[in-house]
Short mmCIF file of C-alpha atoms and ligand atoms in Angstrom, two decimals:
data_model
loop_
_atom_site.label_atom_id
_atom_site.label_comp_id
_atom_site.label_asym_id
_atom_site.label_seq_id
_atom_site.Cartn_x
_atom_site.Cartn_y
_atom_site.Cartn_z
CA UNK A 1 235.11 -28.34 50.39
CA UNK A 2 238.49 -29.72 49.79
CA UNK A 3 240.65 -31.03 52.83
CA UNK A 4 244.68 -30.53 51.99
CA UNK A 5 247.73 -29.60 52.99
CA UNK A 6 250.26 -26.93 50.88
CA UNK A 7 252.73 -27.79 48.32
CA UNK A 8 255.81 -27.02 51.32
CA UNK A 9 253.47 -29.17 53.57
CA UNK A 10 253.22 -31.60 51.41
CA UNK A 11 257.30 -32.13 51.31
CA UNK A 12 257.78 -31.77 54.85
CA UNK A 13 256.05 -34.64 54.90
CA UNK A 14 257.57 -36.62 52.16
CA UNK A 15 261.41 -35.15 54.00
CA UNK A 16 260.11 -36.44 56.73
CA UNK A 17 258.89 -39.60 56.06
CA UNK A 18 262.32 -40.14 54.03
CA UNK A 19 264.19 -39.47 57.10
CA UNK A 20 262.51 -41.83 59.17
CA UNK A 21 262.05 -44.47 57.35
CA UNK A 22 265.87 -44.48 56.54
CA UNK A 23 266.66 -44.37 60.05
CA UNK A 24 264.96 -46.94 61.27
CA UNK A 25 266.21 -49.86 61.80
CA UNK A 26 264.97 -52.49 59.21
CA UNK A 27 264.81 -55.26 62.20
CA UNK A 28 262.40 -52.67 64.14
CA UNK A 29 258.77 -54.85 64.48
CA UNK A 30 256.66 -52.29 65.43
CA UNK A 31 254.01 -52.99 67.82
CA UNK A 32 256.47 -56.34 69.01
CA UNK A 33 259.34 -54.38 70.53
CA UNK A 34 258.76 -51.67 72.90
CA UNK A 35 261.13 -48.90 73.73
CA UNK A 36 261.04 -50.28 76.61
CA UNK A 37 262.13 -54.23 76.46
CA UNK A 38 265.05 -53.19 75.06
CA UNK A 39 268.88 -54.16 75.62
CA UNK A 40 271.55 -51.64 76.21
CA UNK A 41 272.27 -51.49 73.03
CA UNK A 42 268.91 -50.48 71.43
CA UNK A 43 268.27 -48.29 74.42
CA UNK A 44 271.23 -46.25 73.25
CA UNK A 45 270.55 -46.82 69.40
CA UNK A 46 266.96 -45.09 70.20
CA UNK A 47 268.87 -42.41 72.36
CA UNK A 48 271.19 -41.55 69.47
CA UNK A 49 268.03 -41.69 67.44
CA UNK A 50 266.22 -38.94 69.15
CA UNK A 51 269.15 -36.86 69.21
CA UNK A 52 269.79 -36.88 65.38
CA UNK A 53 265.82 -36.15 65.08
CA UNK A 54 266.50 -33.32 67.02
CA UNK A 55 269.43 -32.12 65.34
CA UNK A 56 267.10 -32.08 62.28
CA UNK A 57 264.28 -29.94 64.15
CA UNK A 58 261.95 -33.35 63.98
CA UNK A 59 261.03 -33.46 67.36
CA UNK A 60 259.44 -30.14 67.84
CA UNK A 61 258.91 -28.62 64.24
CA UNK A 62 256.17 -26.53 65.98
CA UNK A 63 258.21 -24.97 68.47
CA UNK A 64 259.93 -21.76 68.00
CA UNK A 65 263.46 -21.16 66.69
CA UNK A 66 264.52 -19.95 70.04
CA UNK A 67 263.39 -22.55 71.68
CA UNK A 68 264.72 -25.08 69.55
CA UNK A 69 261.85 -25.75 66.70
CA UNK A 70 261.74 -25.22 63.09
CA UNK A 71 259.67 -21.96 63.80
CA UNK A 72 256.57 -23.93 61.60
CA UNK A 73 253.20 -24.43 63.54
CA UNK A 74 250.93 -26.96 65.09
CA UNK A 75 249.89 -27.96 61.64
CA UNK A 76 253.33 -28.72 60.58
CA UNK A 77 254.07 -30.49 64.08
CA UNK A 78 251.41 -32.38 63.58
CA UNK A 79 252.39 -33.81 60.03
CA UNK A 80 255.70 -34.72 61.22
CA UNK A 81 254.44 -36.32 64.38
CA UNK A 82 252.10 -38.58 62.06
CA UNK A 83 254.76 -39.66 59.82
CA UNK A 84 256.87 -40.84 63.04
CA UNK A 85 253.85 -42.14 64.39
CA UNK A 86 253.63 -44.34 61.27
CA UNK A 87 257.38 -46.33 61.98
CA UNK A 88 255.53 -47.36 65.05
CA UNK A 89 258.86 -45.96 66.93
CA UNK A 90 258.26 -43.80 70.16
CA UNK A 91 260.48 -41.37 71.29
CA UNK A 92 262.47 -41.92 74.85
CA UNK A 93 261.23 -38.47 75.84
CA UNK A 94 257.77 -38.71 75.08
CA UNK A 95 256.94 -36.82 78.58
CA UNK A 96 259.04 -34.37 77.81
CA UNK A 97 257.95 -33.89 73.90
CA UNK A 98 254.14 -34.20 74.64
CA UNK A 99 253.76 -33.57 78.32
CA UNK A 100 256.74 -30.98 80.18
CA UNK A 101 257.80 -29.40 77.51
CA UNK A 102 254.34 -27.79 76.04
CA UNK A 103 253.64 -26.65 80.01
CA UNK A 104 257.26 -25.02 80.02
CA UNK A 105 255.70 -23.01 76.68
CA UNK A 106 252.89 -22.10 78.32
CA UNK A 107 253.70 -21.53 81.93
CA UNK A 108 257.64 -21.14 82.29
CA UNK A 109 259.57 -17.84 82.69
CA UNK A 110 262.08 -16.86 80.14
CA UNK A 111 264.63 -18.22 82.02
CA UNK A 112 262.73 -21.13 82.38
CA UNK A 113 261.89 -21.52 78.56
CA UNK A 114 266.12 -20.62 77.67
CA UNK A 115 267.30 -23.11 80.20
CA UNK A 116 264.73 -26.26 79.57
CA UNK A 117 262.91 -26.14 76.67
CA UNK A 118 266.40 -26.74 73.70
CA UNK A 119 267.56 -29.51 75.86
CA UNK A 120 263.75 -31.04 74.76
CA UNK A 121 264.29 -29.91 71.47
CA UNK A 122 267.50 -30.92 70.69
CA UNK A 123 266.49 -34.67 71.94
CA UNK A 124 269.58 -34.44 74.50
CA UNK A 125 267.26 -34.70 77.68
CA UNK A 126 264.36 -37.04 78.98
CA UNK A 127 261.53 -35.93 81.52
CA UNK A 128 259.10 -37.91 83.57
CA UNK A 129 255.67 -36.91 84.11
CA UNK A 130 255.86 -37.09 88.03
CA UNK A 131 252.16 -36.77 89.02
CA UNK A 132 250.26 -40.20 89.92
CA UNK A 133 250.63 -41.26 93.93
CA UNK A 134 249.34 -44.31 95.91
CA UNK A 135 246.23 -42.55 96.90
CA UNK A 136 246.29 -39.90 93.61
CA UNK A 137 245.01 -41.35 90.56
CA UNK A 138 242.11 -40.26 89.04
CA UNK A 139 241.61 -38.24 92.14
CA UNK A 140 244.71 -35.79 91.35
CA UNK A 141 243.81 -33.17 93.94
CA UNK A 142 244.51 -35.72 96.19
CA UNK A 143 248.63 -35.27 96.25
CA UNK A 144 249.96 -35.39 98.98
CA UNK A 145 254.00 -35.52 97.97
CA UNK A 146 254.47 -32.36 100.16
CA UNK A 147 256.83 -29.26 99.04
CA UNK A 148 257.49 -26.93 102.12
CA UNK A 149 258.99 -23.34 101.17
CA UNK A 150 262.78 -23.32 103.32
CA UNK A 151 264.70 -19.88 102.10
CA UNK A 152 265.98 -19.66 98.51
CA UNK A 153 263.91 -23.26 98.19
CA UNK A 154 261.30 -25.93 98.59
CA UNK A 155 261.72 -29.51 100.54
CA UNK A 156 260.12 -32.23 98.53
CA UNK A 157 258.92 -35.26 100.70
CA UNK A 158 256.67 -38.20 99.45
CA UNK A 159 256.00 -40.86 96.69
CA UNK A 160 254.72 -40.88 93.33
CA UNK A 161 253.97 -44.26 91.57
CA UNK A 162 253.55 -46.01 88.22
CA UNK A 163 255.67 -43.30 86.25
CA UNK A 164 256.49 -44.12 82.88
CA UNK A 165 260.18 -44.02 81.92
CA UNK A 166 262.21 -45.25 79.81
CA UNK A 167 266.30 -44.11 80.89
CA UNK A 168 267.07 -42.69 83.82
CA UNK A 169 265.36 -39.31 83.64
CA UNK A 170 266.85 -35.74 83.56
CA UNK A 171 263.91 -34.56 85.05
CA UNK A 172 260.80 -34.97 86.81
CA UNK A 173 257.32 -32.71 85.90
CA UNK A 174 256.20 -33.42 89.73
CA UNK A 175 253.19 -32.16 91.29
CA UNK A 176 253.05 -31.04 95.03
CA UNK A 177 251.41 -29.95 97.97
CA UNK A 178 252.17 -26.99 98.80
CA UNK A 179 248.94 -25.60 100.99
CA UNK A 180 245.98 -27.51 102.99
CA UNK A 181 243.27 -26.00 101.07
CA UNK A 182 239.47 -26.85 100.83
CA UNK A 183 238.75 -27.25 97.85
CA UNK A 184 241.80 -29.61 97.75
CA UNK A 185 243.00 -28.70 93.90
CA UNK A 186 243.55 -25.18 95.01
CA UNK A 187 246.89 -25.92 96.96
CA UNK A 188 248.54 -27.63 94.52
CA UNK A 189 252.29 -26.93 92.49
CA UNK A 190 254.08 -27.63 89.88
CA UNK A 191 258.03 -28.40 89.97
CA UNK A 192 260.84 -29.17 87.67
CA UNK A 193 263.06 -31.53 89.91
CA UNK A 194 266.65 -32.39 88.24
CA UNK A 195 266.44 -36.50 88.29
CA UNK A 196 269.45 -37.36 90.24
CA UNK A 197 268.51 -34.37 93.04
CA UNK A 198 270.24 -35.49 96.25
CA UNK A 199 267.23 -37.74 97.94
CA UNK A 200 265.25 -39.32 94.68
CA UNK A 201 265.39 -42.65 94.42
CA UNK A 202 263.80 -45.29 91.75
CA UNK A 203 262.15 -48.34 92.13
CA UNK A 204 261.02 -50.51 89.17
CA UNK A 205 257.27 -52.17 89.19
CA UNK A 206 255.68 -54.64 86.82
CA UNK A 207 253.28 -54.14 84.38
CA UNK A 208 251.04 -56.26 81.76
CA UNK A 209 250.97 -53.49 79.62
CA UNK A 210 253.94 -50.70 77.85
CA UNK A 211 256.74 -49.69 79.52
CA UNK A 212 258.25 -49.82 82.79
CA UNK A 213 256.82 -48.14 85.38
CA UNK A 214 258.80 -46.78 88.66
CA UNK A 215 258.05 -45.93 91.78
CA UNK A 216 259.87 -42.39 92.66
CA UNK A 217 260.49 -41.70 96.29
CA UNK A 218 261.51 -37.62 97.45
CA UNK A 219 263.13 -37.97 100.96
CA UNK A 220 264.14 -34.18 101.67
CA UNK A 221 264.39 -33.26 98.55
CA UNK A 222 265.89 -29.53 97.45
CA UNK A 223 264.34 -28.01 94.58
CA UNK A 224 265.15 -24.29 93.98
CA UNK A 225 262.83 -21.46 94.37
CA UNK A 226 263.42 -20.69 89.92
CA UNK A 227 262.52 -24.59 89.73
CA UNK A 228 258.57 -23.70 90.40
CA UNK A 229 256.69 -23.53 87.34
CA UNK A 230 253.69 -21.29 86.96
CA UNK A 231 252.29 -19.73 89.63
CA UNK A 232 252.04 -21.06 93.74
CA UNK A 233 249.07 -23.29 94.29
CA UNK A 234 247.94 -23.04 90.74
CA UNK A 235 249.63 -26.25 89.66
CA UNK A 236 246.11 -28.27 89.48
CA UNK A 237 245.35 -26.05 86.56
CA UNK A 238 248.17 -25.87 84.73
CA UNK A 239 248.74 -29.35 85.09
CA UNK A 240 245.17 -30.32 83.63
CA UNK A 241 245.30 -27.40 80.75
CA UNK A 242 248.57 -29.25 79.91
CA UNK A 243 246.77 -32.55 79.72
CA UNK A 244 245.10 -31.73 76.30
CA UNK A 245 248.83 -31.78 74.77
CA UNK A 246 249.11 -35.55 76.33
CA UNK A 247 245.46 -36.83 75.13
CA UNK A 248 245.57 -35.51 71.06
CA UNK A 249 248.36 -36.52 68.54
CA UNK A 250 248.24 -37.72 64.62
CA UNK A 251 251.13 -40.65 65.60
CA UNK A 252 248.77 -42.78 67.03
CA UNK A 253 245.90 -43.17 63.92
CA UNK A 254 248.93 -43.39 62.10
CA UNK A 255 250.46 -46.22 63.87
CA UNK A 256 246.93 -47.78 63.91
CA UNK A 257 246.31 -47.52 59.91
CA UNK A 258 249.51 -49.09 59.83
CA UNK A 259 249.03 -51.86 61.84
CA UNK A 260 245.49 -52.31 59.72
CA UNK A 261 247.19 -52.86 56.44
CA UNK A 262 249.44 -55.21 58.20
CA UNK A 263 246.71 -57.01 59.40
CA UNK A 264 245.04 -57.06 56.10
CA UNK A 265 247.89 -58.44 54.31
CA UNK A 266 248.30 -61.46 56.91
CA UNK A 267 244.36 -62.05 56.16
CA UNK A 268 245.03 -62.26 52.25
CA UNK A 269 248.00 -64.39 52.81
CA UNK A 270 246.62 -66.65 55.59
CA UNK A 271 243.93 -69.65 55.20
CA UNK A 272 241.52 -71.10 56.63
CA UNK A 273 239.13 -74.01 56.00
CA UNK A 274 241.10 -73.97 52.74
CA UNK A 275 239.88 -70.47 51.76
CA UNK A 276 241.89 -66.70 52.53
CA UNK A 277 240.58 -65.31 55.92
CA UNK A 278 239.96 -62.11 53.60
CA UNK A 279 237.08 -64.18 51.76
CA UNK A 280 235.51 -64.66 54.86
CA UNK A 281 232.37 -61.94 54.62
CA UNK A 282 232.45 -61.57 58.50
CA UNK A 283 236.22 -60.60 58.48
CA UNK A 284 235.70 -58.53 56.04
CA UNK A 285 233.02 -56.50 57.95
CA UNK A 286 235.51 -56.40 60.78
CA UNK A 287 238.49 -55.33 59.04
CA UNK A 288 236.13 -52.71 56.78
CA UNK A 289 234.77 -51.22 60.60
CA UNK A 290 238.34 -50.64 62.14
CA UNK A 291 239.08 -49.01 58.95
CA UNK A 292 236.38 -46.52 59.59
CA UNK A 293 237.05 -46.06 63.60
CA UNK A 294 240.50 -45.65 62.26
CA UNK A 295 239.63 -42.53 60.04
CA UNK A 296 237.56 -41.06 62.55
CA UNK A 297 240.24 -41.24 65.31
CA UNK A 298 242.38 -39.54 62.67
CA UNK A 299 240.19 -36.45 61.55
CA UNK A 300 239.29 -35.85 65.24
CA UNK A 301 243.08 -35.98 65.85
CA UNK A 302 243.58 -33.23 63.32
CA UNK A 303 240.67 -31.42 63.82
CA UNK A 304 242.33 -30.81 67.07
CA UNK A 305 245.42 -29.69 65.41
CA UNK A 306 243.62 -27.47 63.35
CA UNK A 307 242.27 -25.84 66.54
CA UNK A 308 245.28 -25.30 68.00
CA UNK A 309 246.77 -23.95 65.13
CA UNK A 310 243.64 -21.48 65.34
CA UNK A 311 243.54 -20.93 69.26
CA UNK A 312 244.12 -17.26 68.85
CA UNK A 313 240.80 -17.15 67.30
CA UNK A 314 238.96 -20.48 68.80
CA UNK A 315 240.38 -20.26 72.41
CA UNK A 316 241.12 -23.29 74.53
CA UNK A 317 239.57 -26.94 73.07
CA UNK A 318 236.73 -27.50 75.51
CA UNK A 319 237.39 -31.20 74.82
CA UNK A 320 239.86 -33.17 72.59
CA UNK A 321 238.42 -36.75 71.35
CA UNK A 322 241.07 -38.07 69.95
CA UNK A 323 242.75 -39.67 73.43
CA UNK A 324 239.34 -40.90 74.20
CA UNK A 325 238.95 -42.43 70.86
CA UNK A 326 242.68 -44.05 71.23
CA UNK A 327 241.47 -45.84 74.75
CA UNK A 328 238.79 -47.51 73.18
CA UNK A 329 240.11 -48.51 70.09
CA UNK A 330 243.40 -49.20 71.00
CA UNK A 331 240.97 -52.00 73.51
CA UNK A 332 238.78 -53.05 70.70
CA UNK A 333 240.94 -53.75 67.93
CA UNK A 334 242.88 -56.42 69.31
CA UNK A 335 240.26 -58.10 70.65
CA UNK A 336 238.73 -58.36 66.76
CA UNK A 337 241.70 -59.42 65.50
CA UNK A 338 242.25 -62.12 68.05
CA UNK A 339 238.73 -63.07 67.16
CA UNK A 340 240.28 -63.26 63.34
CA UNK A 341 242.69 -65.29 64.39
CA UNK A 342 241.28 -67.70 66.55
CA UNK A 343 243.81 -69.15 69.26
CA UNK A 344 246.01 -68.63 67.18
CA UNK A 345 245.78 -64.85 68.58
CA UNK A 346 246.83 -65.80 72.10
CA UNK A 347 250.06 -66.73 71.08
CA UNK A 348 253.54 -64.73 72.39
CA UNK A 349 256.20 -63.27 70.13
CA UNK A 350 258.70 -65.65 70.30
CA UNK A 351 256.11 -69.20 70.27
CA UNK A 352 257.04 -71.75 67.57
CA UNK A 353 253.29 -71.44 66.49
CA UNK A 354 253.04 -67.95 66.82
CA UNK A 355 251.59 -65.87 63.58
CA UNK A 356 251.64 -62.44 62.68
CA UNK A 357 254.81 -62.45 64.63
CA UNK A 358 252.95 -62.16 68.12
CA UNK A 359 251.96 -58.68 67.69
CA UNK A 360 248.40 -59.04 68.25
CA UNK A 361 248.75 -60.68 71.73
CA UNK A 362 250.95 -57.72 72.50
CA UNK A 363 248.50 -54.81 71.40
CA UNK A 364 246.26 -57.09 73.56
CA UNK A 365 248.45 -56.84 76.63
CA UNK A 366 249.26 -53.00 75.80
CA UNK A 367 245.36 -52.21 75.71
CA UNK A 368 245.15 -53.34 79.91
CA UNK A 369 247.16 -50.33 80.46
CA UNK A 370 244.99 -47.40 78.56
CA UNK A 371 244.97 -45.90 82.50
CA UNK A 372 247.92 -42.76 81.23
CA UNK A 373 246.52 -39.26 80.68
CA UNK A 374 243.08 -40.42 82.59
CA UNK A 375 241.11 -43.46 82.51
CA UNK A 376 238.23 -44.09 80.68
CA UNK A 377 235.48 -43.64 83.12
CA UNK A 378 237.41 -40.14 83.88
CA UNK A 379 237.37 -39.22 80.67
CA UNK A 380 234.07 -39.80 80.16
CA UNK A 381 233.49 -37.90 83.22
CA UNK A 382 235.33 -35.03 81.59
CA UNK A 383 233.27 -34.85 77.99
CA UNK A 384 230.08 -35.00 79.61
CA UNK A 385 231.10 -31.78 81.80
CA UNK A 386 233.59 -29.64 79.38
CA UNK A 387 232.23 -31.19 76.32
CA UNK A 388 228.30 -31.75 76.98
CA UNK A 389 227.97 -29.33 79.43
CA UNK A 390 226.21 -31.72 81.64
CA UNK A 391 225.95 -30.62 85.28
CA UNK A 392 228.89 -31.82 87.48
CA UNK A 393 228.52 -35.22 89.68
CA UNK A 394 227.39 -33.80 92.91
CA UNK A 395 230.41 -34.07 95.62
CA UNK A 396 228.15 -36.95 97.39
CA UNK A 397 227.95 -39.26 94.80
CA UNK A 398 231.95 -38.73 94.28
CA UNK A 399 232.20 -39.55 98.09
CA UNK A 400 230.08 -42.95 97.80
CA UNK A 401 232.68 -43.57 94.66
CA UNK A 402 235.94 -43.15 96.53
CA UNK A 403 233.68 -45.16 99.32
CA UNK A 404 233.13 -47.29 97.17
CA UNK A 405 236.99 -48.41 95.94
CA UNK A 406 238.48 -48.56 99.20
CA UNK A 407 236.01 -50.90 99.96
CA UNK A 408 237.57 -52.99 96.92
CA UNK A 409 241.09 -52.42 98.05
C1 LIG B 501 251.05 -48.19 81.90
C2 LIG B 501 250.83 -46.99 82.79
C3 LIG B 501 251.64 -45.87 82.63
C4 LIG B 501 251.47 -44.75 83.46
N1 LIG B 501 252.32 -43.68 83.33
C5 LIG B 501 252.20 -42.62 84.19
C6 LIG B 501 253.15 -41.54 84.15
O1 LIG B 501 254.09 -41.53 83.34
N2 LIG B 501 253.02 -40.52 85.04
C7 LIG B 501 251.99 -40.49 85.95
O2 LIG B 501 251.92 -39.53 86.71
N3 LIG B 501 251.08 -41.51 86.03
C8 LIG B 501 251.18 -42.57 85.17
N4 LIG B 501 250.27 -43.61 85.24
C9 LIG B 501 249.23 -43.58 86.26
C10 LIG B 501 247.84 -43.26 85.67
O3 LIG B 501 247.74 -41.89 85.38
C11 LIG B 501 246.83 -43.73 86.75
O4 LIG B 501 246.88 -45.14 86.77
C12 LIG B 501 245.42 -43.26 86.42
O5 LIG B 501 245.30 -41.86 86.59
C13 LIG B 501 244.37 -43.96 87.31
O6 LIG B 501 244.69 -43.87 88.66
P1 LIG B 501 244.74 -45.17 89.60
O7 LIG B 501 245.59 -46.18 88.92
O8 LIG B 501 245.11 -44.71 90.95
O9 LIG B 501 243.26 -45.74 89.56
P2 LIG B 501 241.98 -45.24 90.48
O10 LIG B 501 241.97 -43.76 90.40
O11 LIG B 501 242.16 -45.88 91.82
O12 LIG B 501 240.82 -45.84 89.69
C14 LIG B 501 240.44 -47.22 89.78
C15 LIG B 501 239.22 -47.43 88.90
O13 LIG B 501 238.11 -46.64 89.39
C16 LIG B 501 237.60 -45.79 88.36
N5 LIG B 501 237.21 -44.50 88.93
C17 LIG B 501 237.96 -43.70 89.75
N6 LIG B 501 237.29 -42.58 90.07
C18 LIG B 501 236.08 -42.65 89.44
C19 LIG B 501 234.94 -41.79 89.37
N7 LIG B 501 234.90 -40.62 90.01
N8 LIG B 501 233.88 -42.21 88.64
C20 LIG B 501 233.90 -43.40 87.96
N9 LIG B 501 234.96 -44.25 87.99
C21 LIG B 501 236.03 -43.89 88.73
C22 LIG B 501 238.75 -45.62 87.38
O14 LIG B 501 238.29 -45.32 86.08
C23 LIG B 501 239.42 -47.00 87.46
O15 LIG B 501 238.78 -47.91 86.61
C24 LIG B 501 250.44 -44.74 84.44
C25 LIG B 501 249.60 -45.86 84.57
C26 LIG B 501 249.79 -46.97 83.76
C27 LIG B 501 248.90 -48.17 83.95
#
């Protein structure tokens, strides 16, 4: 059996590669500077970026010409999303590319699709993923941002927290309450609320690891009726069906390999005890098993292109890897390297005795925040249900849980 891709495959990629490699900026350290550390400048550089991608049908190869795509499939999407995933660069709307815009696709009206999904495309707009609250984590069902039905719209009123964004956003995916319902997933919605509605307001938290993160606050909030996606109370659903787009991608192996060679270069070049760190037998069996994990996170990542591109045939993915795979070693492989390096890993971009230009330290800071899309645990909670078909947690061990973690707080 021979794994491959076609001959006008093949030069998608090589376009695409082209393109992005010319357009990035030389000074761009991957893995150092963030999207979102950046100075008005670069923020607007990045902006400019994603529009030009856009122009070019880069963003969303996958999606239809109507919508704003090249009209070429998942398996084309997923090419060009590895060889941007390789510059290390990540797009301003990656809610919107990965997140909103794939549950517009799927769940949207016409109108919806026409008015929403080219502004995505053409890299013009940038969505939030609205969904995390103070008391709705990994207990999602648990919103209680509240949207009450008033005439030809809904009131939004509540709080959502630790939502990733980069500029101020167009929009915001946001999940509401919009019925007291036992079970509680069953009276849940999903809206598309313009970012600078009358009542939003932004405020910026901390965080050890990428991004910034905001806190939104809706205080009477109008969103119009057309603004609902999917169906009433059905918003739990879509929202998790939509997950799968958020969990899988080729960009991140990608980044990853790249990163590894990196690494593997600094090893050849750097000494120690007189001798090149790549001599050492133990670094070699380090840097030889993140080569592996790294080729496994990638073939899981396309085999869940693949079934995708198939889903006519295959039906839904009970369970994606790859996002599971990318929490763990996106943890591990800093924490080898900064083995490698000794304390010499600890050190900040920007130290006089820093090596490898910092980036280590900062994958190492990154990997605290693997929490996006699901943490661990839930994840793990998820594969053994969808994917092993293990019986669900009974409800009273979930109980002694969420016991459990306010007792912590
Ligand atoms: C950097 C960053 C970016 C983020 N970006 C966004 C965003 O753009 N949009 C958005 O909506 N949200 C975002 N989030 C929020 C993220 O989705 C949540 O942090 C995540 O779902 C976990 O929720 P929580 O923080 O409330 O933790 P909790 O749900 O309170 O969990 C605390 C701990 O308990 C564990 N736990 C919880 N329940 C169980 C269980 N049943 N069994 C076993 N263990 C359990 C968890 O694994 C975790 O370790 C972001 C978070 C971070 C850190």
């Amino acid at each position: 059996m021979e794994f491959g891709f076609t001959k006008e495959q093949e030069k998608l990629r090589k376009d695409a590669r082209d393109y992005f490699l010319s357009e990035t900026p030389e000074d761009f350290e991957p893995g150092v500077e963030t999207m979102f550390s950046l100075t008005k400048e670069q923020t607007e550089f990045w902006m400019a970026f994603q529009k030009k991608a856009g122009e070019k049908g880069y963003l969303t190869p996958g999606w239809s010409k109507e919508t704003g795509g090249l009209g070429l499939g998942p398996i084309e999407q997923g090419i060009v999303e590895e060889e941007w995933g390789r510059t290390g660069g990540r797009w301003p709307n990656f809610s919107g590319l990965h997140i909103a815009g794939p549950a517009v696709q799927v769940f949207g009206t016409e109108e919806q699709k026409k008015k929403f999904l080219p502004g995505i495309a053409n890299g013009e707009a940038v969505w939030n993923q609205a969904f995390t609250e103070p008391e709705a984590g990994s207990d999602e069902a648990n919103q209680q941002l509240r949207a009450v039905e008033d005439g030809d719209h809904y009131v939004l009123n509540g709080q959502k927290t630790f939502i990733t964004t980069y500029v101020k956003p167009d929009y915001l995916y946001t999940l509401a309450r919009t019925a007291d319902t036992e079970p509680k997933h069953r009276g849940i919605s999903l809206f598309l609320v313009p970012g600078d509605a009358p009542g939003i307001t932004y405020r910026a938290l901390g965080s050890m690891g990428f991004g910034t993160q905001v806190d939104i606050f809706y205080d009477n909030v109008k969103v119009p009726k057309e603004n609902l996606l999917g169906e009433l109370n059905r918003g739990f659903y879509h929202a998790m069906s939509a997950f799968e787009f958020e969990r899988s991608g080729t960009g991140g192996p990608a980044f990853s390999r790249r990163s590894l060679e990196e690494f593997v270069q600094f090893c050849k070049e750097t000494e120690r005890n007189g001798k090149p760190l790549i001599e050492d037998l133990e670094v070699r069996r380090s840097l030889a098993q993140m080569a592996i994990d790294i080729e496994v996170q990638k073939l899981i990542a396309w085999q869940a292109v693949w079934w995708f591109s198939e889903k006519e045939k295959l039906g839904p993915k009970p369970y994606d890897l790859s996002g599971f795979f990318n929490k763990i070693f996106s943890t591990r492989h800093p924490e080898i390297m900064m083995d490698i390096m000794g304390l010499y890993g600890q050190l900040r971009t920007g130290s006089k005795w820093a090596k490898f230009a910092g980036k280590v330290e900062r994958r190492w800071q990154i990997a605290r925040s693997v929490h996006p899309a699901g943490t661990l645990e839930v994840n793990k909670i998820v594969l053994a249900g969808r994917g092993l078909g293990l019986p669900r947690v009974p409800a009273k061990f979930n109980k002694q849980i969420a016991k459990a973690l306010e007792e912590k707080k």
